[in-house]
Short mmCIF file of C-alpha atoms in Angstrom, two decimals:
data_model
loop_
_atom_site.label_atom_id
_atom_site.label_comp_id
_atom_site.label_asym_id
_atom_site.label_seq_id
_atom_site.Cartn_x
_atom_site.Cartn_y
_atom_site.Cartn_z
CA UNK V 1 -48.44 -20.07 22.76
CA UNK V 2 -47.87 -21.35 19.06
CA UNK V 3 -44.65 -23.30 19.52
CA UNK V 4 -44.67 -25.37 16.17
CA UNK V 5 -42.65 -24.02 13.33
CA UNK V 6 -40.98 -21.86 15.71
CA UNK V 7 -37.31 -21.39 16.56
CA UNK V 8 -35.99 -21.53 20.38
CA UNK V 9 -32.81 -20.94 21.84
CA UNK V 10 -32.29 -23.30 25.10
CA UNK V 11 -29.10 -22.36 26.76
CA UNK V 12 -28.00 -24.98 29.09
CA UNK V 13 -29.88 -27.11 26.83
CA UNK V 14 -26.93 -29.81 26.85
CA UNK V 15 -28.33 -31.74 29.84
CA UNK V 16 -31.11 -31.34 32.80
CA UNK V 17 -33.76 -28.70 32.66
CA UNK V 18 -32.52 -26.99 29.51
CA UNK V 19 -32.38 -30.88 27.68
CA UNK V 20 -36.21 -31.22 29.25
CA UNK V 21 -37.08 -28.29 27.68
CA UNK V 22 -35.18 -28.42 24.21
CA UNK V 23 -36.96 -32.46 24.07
CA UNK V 24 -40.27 -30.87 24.54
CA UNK V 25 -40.03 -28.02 22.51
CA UNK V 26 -38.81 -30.42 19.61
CA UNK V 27 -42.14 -32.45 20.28
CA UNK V 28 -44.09 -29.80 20.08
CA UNK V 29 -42.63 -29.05 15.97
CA UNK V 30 -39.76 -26.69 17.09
CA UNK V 31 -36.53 -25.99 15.54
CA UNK V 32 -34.17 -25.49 18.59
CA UNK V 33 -31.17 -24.64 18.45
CA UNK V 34 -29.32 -26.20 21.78
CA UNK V 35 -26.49 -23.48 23.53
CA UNK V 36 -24.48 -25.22 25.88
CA UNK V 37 -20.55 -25.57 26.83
CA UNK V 38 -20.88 -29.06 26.93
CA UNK V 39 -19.80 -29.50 23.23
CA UNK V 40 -20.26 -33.72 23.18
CA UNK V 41 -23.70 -33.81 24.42
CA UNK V 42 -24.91 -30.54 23.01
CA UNK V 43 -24.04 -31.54 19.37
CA UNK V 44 -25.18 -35.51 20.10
CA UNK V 45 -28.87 -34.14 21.00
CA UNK V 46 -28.92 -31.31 18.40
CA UNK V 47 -28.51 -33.79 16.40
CA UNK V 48 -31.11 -36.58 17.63
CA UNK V 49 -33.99 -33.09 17.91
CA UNK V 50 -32.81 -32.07 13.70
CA UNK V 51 -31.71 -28.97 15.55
CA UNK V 52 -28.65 -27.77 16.07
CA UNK V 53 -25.58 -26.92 18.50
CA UNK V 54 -23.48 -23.43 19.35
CA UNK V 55 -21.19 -23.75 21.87
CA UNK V 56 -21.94 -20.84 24.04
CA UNK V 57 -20.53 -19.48 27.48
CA UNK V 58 -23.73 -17.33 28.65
CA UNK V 59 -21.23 -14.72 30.09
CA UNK V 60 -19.86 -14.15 26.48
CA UNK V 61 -21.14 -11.68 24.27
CA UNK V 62 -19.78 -13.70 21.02
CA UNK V 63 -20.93 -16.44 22.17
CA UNK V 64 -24.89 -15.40 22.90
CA UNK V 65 -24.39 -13.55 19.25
CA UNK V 66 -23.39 -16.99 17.65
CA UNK V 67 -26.40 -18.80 19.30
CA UNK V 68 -28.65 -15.96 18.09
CA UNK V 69 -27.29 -15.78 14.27
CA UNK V 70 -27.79 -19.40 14.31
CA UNK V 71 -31.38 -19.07 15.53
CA UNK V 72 -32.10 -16.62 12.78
CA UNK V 73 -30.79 -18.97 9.96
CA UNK V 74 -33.42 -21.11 11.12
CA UNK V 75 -36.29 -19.23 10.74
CA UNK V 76 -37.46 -15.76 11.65
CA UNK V 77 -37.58 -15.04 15.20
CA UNK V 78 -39.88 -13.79 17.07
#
């Protein structure tokens, strides 16, 4: 899978698994964009990856829209 150049959504991407994953798809020439609730360490790794941060509850519909609009501003999405 071409990952470079790419843009990724990682919810949970804040801390653990989802931070893992957002750090290695970053390495690997991604944009991500980092959707968490956790609003201080969400926007403080966004920011470290040149990505960036939505603050999103996975069990709200606005907030999985916001993630996604912000994905598309990024790039087109596969």
């Amino acid at each position: 899978m071409e990952i470079a150049g790419r843009v990724f959504i990682v919810t949970g991407g804040a801390s653990g698994l989802g931070e893992g994953t957002a750090r290695m798809l970053a390495a690997a020439g991604a944009k991500v964009v980092v959707a968490d609730v956790q609003a201080d360490k969400g926007q403080a790794l966004a920011q470290e990856l040149g990505g960036a941060f939505v603050k999103c509850d996975v069990t709200q519909e606005a907030d999985g829209q916001a993630a996604v609009a912000q994905a598309a501003s990024m790039g087109k999405l596969m």
